Coordinates of C-alpha atoms in Angstrom, one line a residue:
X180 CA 2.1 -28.0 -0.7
X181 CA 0.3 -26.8 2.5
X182 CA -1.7 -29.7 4.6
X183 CA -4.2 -28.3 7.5
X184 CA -5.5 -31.0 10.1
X185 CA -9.0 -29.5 11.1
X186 CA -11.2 -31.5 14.4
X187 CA -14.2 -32.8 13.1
X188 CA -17.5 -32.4 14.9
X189 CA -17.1 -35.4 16.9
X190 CA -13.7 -34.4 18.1
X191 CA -11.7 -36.7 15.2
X192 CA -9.0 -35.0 13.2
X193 CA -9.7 -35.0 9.4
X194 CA -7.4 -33.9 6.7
X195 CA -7.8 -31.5 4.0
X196 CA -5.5 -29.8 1.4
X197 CA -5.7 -25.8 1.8
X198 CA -3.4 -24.6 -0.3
X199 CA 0.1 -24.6 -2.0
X200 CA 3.0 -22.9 -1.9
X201 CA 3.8 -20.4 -4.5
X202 CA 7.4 -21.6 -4.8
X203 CA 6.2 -25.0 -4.9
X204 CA 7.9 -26.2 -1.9
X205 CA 5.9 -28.8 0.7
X206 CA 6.5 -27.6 4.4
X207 CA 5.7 -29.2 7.6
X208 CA 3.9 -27.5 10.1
X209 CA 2.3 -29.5 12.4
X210 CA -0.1 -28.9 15.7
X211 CA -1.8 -30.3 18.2
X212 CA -4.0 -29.4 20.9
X213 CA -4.9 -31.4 24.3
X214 CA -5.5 -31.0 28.2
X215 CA -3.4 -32.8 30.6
X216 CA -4.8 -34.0 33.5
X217 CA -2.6 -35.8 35.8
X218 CA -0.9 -38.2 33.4
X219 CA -3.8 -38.4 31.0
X220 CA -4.7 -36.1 28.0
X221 CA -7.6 -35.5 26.1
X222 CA -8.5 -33.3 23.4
X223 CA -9.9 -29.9 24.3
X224 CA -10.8 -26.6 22.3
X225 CA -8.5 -23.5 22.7
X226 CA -9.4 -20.7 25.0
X227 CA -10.6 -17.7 24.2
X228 CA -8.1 -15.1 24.1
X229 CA -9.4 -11.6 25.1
X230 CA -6.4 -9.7 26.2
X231 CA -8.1 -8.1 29.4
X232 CA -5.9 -8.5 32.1
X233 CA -7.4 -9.0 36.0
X234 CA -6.3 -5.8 38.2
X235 CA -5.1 -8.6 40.8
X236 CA -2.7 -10.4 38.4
X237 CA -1.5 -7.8 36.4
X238 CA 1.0 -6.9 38.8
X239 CA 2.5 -10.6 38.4
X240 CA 2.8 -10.3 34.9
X241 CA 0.5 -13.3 33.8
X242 CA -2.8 -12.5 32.0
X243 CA -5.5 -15.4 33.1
X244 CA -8.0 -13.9 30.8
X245 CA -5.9 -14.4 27.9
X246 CA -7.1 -18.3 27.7
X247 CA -3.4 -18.9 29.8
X248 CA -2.6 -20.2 25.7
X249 CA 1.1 -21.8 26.0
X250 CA 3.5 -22.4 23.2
X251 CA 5.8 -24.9 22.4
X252 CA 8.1 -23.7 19.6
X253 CA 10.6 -24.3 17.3
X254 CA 12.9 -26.9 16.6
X255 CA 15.9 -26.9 14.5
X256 CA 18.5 -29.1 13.5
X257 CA 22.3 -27.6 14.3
X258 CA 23.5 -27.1 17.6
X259 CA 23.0 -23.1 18.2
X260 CA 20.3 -21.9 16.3
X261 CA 16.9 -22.6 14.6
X262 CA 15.9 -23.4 10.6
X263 CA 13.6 -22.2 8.8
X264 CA 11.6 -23.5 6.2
X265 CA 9.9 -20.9 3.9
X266 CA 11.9 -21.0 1.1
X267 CA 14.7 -23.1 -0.7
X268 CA 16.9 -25.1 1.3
X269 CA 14.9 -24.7 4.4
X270 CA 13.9 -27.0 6.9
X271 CA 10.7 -29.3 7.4
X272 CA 8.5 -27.4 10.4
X273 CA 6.5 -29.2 12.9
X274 CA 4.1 -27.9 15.5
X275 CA 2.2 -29.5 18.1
X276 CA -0.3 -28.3 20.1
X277 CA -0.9 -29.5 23.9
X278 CA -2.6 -28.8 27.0
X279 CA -1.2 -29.5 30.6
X280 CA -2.3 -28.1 33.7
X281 CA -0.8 -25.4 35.9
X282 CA -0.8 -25.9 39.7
X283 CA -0.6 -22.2 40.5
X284 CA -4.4 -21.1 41.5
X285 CA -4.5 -17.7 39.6
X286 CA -3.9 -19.6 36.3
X287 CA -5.8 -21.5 33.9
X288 CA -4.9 -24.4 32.0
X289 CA -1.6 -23.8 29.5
X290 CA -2.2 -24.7 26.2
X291 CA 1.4 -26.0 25.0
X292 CA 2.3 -26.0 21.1
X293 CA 5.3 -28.1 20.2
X294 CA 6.8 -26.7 17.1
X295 CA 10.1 -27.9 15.5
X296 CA 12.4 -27.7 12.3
X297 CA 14.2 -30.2 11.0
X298 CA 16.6 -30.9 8.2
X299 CA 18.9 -33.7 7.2
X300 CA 17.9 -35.6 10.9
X301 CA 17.1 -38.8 9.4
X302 CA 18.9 -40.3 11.7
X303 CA 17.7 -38.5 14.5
X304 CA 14.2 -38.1 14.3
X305 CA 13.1 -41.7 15.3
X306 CA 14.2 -40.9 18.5
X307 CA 13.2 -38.1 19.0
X308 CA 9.5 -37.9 17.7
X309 CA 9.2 -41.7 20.2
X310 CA 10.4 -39.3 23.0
X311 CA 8.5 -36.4 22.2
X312 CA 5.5 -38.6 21.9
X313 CA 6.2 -39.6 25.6
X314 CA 6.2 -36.2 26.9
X315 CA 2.9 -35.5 28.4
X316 CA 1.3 -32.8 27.7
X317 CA 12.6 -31.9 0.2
X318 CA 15.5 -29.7 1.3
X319 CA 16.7 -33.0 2.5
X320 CA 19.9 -35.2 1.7
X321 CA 18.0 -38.2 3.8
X322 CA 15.1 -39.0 4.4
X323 CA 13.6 -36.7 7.1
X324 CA 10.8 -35.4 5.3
X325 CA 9.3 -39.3 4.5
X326 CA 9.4 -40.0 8.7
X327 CA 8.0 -36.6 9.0
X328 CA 4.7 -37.6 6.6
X329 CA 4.7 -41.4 8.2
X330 CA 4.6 -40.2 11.9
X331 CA 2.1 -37.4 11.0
X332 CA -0.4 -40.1 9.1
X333 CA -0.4 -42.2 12.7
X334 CA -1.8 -39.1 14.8
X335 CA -5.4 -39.1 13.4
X336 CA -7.8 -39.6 16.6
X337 CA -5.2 -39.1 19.3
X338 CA -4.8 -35.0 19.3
X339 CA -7.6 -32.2 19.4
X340 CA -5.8 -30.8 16.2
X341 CA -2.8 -31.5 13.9
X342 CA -1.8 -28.3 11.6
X343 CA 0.9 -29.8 9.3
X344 CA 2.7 -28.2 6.0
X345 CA 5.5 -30.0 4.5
X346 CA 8.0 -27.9 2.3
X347 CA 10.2 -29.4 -0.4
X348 CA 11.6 -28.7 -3.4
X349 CA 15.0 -28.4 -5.6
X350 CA 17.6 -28.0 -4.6
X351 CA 18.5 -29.3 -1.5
X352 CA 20.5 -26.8 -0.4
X353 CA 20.8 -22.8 -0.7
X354 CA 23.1 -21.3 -3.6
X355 CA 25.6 -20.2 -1.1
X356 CA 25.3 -23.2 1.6
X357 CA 28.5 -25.7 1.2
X358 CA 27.1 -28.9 3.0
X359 CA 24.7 -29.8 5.6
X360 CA 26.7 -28.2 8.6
X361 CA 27.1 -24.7 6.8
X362 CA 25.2 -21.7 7.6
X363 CA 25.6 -18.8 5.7
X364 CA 23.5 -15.9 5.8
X365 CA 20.8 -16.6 3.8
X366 CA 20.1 -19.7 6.0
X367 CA 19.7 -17.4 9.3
X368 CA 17.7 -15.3 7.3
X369 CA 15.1 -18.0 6.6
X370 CA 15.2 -19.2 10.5
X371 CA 14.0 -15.3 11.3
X372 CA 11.8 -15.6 9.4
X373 CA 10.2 -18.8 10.9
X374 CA 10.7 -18.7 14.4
X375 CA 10.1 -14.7 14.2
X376 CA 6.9 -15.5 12.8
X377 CA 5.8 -18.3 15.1
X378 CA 6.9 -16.0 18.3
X379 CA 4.4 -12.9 16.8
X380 CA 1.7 -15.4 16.8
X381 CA 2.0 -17.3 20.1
X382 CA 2.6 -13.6 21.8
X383 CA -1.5 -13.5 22.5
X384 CA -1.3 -15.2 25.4
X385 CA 0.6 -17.9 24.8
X386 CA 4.1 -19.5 25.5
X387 CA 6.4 -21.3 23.4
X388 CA 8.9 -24.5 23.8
X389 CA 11.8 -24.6 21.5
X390 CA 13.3 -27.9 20.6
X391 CA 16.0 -29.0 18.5
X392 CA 15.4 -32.3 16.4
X393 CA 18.5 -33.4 17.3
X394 CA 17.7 -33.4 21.3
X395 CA 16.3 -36.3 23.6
X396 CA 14.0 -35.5 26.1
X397 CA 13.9 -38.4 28.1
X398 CA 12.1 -37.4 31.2
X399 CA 8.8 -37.8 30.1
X400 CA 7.8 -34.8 32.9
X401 CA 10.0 -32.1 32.0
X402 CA 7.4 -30.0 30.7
X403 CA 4.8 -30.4 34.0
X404 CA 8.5 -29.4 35.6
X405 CA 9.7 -26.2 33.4
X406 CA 6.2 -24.8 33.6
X407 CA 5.8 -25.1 37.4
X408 CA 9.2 -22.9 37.3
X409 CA 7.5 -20.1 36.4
X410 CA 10.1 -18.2 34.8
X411 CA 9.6 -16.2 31.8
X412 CA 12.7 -18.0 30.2
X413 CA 13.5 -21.8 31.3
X414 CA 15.5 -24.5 29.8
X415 CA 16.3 -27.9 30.4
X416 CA 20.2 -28.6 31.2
X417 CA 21.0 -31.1 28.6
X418 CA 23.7 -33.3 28.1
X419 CA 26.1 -34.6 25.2
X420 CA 28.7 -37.2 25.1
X421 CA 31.4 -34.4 26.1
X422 CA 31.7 -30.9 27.6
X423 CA 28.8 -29.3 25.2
X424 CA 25.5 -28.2 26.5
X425 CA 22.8 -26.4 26.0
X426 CA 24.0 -23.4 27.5
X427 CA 26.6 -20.9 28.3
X428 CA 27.6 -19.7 31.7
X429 CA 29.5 -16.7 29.6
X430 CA 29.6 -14.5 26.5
X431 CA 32.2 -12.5 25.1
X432 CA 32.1 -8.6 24.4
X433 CA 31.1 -10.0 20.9
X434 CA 28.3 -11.9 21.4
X435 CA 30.2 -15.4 21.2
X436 CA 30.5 -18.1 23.6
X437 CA 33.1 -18.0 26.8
X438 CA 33.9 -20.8 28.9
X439 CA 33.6 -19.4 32.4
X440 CA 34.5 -21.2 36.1
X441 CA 30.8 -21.6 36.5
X442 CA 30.3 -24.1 34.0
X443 CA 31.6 -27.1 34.4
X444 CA 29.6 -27.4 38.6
X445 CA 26.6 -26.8 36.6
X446 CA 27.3 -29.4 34.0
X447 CA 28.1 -32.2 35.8
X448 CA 25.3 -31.2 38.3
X449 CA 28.0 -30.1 41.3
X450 CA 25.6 -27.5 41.7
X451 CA 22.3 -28.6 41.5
X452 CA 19.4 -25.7 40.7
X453 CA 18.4 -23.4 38.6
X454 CA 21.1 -20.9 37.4
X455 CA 20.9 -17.6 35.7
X456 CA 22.9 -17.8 32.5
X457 CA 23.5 -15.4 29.4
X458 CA 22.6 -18.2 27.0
X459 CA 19.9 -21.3 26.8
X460 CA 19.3 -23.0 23.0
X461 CA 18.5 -26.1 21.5
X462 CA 14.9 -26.6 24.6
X463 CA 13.9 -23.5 25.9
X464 CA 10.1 -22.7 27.7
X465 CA 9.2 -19.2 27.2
X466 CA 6.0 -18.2 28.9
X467 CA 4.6 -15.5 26.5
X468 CA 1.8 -15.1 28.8
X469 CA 4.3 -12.4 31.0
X470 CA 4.1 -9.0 29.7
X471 CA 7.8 -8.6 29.7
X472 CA 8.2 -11.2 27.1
X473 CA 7.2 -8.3 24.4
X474 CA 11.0 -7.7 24.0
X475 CA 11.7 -11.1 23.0
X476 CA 12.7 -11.6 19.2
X477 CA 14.8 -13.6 17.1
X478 CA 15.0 -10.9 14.8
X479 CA 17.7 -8.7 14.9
X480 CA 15.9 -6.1 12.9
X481 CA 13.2 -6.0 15.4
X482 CA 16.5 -4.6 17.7
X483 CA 16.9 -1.2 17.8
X484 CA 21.0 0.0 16.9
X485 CA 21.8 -4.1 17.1
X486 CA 25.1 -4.7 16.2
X487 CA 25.5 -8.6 17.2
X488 CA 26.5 -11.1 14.9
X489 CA 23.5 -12.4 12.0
X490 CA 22.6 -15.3 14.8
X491 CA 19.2 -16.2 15.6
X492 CA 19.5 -17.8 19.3
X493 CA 22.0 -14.7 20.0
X494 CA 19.7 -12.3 18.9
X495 CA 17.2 -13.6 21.1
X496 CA 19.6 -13.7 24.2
X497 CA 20.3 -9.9 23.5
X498 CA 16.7 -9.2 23.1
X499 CA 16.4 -11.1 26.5
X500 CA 18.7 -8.7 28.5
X501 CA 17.6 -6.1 27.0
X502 CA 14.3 -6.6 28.2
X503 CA 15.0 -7.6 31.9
X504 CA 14.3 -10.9 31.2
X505 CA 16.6 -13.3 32.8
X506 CA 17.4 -16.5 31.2
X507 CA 17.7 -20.5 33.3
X508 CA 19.0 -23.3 32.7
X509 CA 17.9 -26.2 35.4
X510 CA 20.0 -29.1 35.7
X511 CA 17.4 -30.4 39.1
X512 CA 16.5 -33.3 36.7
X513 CA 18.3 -35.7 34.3
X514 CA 16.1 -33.8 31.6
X515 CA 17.6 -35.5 28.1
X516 CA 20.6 -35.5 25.9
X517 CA 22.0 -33.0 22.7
X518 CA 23.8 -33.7 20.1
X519 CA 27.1 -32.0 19.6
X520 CA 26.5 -29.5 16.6
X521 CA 28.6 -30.3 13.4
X522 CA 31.7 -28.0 11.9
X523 CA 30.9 -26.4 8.8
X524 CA 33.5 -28.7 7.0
X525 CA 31.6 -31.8 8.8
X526 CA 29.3 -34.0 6.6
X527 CA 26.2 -36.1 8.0
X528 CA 28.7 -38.9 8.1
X529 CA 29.7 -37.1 10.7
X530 CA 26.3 -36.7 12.4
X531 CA 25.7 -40.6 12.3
X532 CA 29.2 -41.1 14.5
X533 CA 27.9 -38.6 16.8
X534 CA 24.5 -40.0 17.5
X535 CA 26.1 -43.6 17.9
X536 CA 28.3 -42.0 20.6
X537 CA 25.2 -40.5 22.4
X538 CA 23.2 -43.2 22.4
X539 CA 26.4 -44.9 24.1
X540 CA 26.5 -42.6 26.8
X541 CA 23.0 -42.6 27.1
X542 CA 23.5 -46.2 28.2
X543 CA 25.9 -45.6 30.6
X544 CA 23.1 -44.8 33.6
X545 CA 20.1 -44.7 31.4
X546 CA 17.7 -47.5 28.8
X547 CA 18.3 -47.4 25.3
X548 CA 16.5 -44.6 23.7
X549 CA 13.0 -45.9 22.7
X550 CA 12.1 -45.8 18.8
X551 CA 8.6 -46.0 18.3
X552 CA 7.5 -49.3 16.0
X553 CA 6.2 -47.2 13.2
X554 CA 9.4 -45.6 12.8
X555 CA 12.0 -48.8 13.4
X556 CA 12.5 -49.1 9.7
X557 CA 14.3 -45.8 9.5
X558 CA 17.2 -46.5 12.2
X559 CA 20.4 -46.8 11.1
X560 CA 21.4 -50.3 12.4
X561 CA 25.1 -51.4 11.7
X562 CA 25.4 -55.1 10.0
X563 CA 27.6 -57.0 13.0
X564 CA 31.0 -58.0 12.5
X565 CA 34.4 -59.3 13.9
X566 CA 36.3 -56.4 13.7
X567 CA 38.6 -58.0 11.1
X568 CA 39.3 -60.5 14.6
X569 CA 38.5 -64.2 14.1
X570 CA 36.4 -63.9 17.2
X571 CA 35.5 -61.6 19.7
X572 CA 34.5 -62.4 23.4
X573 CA 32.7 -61.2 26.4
X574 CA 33.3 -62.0 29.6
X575 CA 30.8 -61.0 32.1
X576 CA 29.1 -62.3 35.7
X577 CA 26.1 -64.3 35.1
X578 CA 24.6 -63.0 38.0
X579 CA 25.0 -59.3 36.6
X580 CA 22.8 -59.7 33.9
X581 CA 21.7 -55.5 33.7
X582 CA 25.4 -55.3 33.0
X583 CA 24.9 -58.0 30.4
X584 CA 22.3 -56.4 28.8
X585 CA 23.8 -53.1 28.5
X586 CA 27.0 -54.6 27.2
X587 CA 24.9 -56.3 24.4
X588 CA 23.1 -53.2 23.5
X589 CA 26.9 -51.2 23.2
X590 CA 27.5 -54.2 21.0
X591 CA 24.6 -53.6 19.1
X592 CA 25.1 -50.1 18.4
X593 CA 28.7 -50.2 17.1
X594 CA 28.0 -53.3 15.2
X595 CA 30.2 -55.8 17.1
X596 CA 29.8 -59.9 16.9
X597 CA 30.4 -60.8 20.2
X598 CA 30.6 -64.2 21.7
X599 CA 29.1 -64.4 26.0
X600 CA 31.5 -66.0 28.2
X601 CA 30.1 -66.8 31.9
X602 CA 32.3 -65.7 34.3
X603 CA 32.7 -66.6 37.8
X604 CA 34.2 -65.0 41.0
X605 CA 33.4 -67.6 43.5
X606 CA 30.4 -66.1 45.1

């Protein structure tokens, strides 16, 4: 069933039921729209897009008259790629649009739309909706689509406009797809045919941010800093609990990833910048507003003689080069964190270990990731125990209590029953 959130004339969102789907599914695609002024936001109708382009700023490649209309895109929920949610076994889509300002004179304000995918990221989405919140600017085995409809019935009153359609229906996965991790064909082929669609209609004008559901951005100002970049293609570096990121430094004469010398200075910030790469995925700002983003697809139909693997992020790295259009990966900020992406043969089991070790090394130098109230319910907590031990104990300075507290919260999220011990060291 299709939802549409439509602004009222006093500037409220109200609901109201437009349509269904013809395969019966409910879909999420969600929007809003808003101006950012400093730190603040308020709601704001879209420019007017008219395609004439000013003699004086054609030559930079940014059309002002085209209302300067800024996209935020898609989000999906594996660690290379993006879902799609048109048809069975497809992924909940969420848009959002926004509206923060751009410092360069020649421009107006960028309209940002936030759009993401997710599937099976139960355990994920808490997080990540309560940090995407803070960012200025049922083909489901769990129970992502239920957050999904319970975050999207808080919004009312707080955005210009909120487009949502929820998909769902039997089964929960594709005919040919073996578990949660596997992607055959046919699931690729349904991505296309999202993200594909939502770059053809941000491409008047607009740009587009793509997320993954399974990333945390936790600096609140990476968008204000990707956008005053001013690259066509930007991404955030971003972190996992090991050597995976959301980027390659090198690709083989097949398309696939290669681990180059250049890598690891860029990952652990050796080098800091912003570096031209052959890969960005998983939070990526594309500024559709430049003329040279034409060539961009993640279709490789829309590739004349393509003859790269049936991958939607690789597809659009091709398109990408062979546009001209360089690709960046900035690792300036601590930006966020990714998930590792599962194996095919992985289950969500899996997933759940994965996001406990994140959120542990997210500890390590950062807070706890934040989980908005509203969405509490749905974190996986683990009952404490002993370990099978009769006690367990931690010994720790009194007088180091951030140590303390960061201890307790590692205790928290591996479920251990810990006893505090005082210690002292003569000071």
């Amino acid at each position: 069933m299709e939802y549409k959130r439509t602004t009222s004339s006093d500037g409220r969102i109200n609901p109201s039921l437009i349509g269904s789907s013809p395969l019966g599914d409910k879909c999420v695609m969600l929007g809003w729209s808003c101006r950012a002024s400093g730190d603040d936001i308020v709601g704001n109708k879209w420019n007017e897009i008219s395609g004439r382009v000013p003699p004086q700023v054609a030559e930079r490649g940014i059309p002002t008259s085209t209302g300067a209309l800024t996209n935020l895109g898609t989000i999906r929920s594996r660690g290379t790629g993006y879902q799609g949610c048109n048809k069975p076994g497809a992924d909940q889509l969420v848009g959002l649009h926004a509206k923060p300002s751009l410092s360069h004179n020649s421009m107006k304000d960028s309209t940002v739309v936030i759009a993401f995918l997710a599937r099976n990221k139960a355990h994920t989405i808490p997080y990540f909706l309560t940090l995407l919140e803070r960012i200025r600017s049922d083909h489901n085995e769990d129970k992502t689509l239920e957050i999904l409809k319970k975050w999207l019935s808080s919004l009312d009153g707080y955005y210009h406009s909120i487009n949502a359609e929820l998909l769902s229906s039997p089964p929960e996965r594709l005919k040919d797809e073996t578990g949660p991790a596997n992607w055959p064909s046919s699931r690729f082929t349904h991505i296309y045919a999202a993200s594909g669609g939502g770059l053809n209609v941000c491409k008047a004008g607009m740009g587009r941010l793509y997320l993954d559901c399974d990333v945390f951005i936790t600096n609140n100002q990476t968008l204000k800093i990707l956008m005053a970049k001013e690259r066509t293609v930007v991404a955030p570096m971003l972190k996992s609990d090991g050597m995976y990121a959301n980027f390659w430094c090198g690709m083989t004469d097949e398309y696939y990833y290669h681990r180059t010398d250049d890598y690891k200075p860029i990952l652990n910030r050796e080098q800091v910048g912003c570096f031209h790469v052959p890969m960005v995925h998983s939070s990526v700002l594309v500024d559709l507003r430049r003329f040279t983003s034409e060539g961009l697809t993640f279709v490789p139909s829309n590739i004349p003689d393509y003859k790269g693997p049936h991958d939607d992020i690789i597809t659009f790295a091709l398109s990408a080069n062979r546009s001209g259009i360089p690709l960046y990966v900035c690792n300036d900020q601590v930006y966020g964190f990714v998930m590792v992406p599962l194996e095919q043969s992985d289950t969500l089991q899996h997933d759940y270990a994965q996001l406990t070790n994140l959120k542990l090394e997210v500890l390590v130098e950062n807070p706890p990731l934040p989980v908005n109230e509203l969405l509490s319910k749905y974190v996986r907590d683990h009952k404490p125990d002993t370990m099978g031990f009769n006690a367990i104990f931690m010994i720790n300075l009194e007088r180091r209590p951030e140590r303390r507290q960061r201890m307790l919260q590692c205790f928290r999220e591996l479920g251990i029953q810990a006893f505090t011990v005082n210690a002292f060291d003569g000071r």
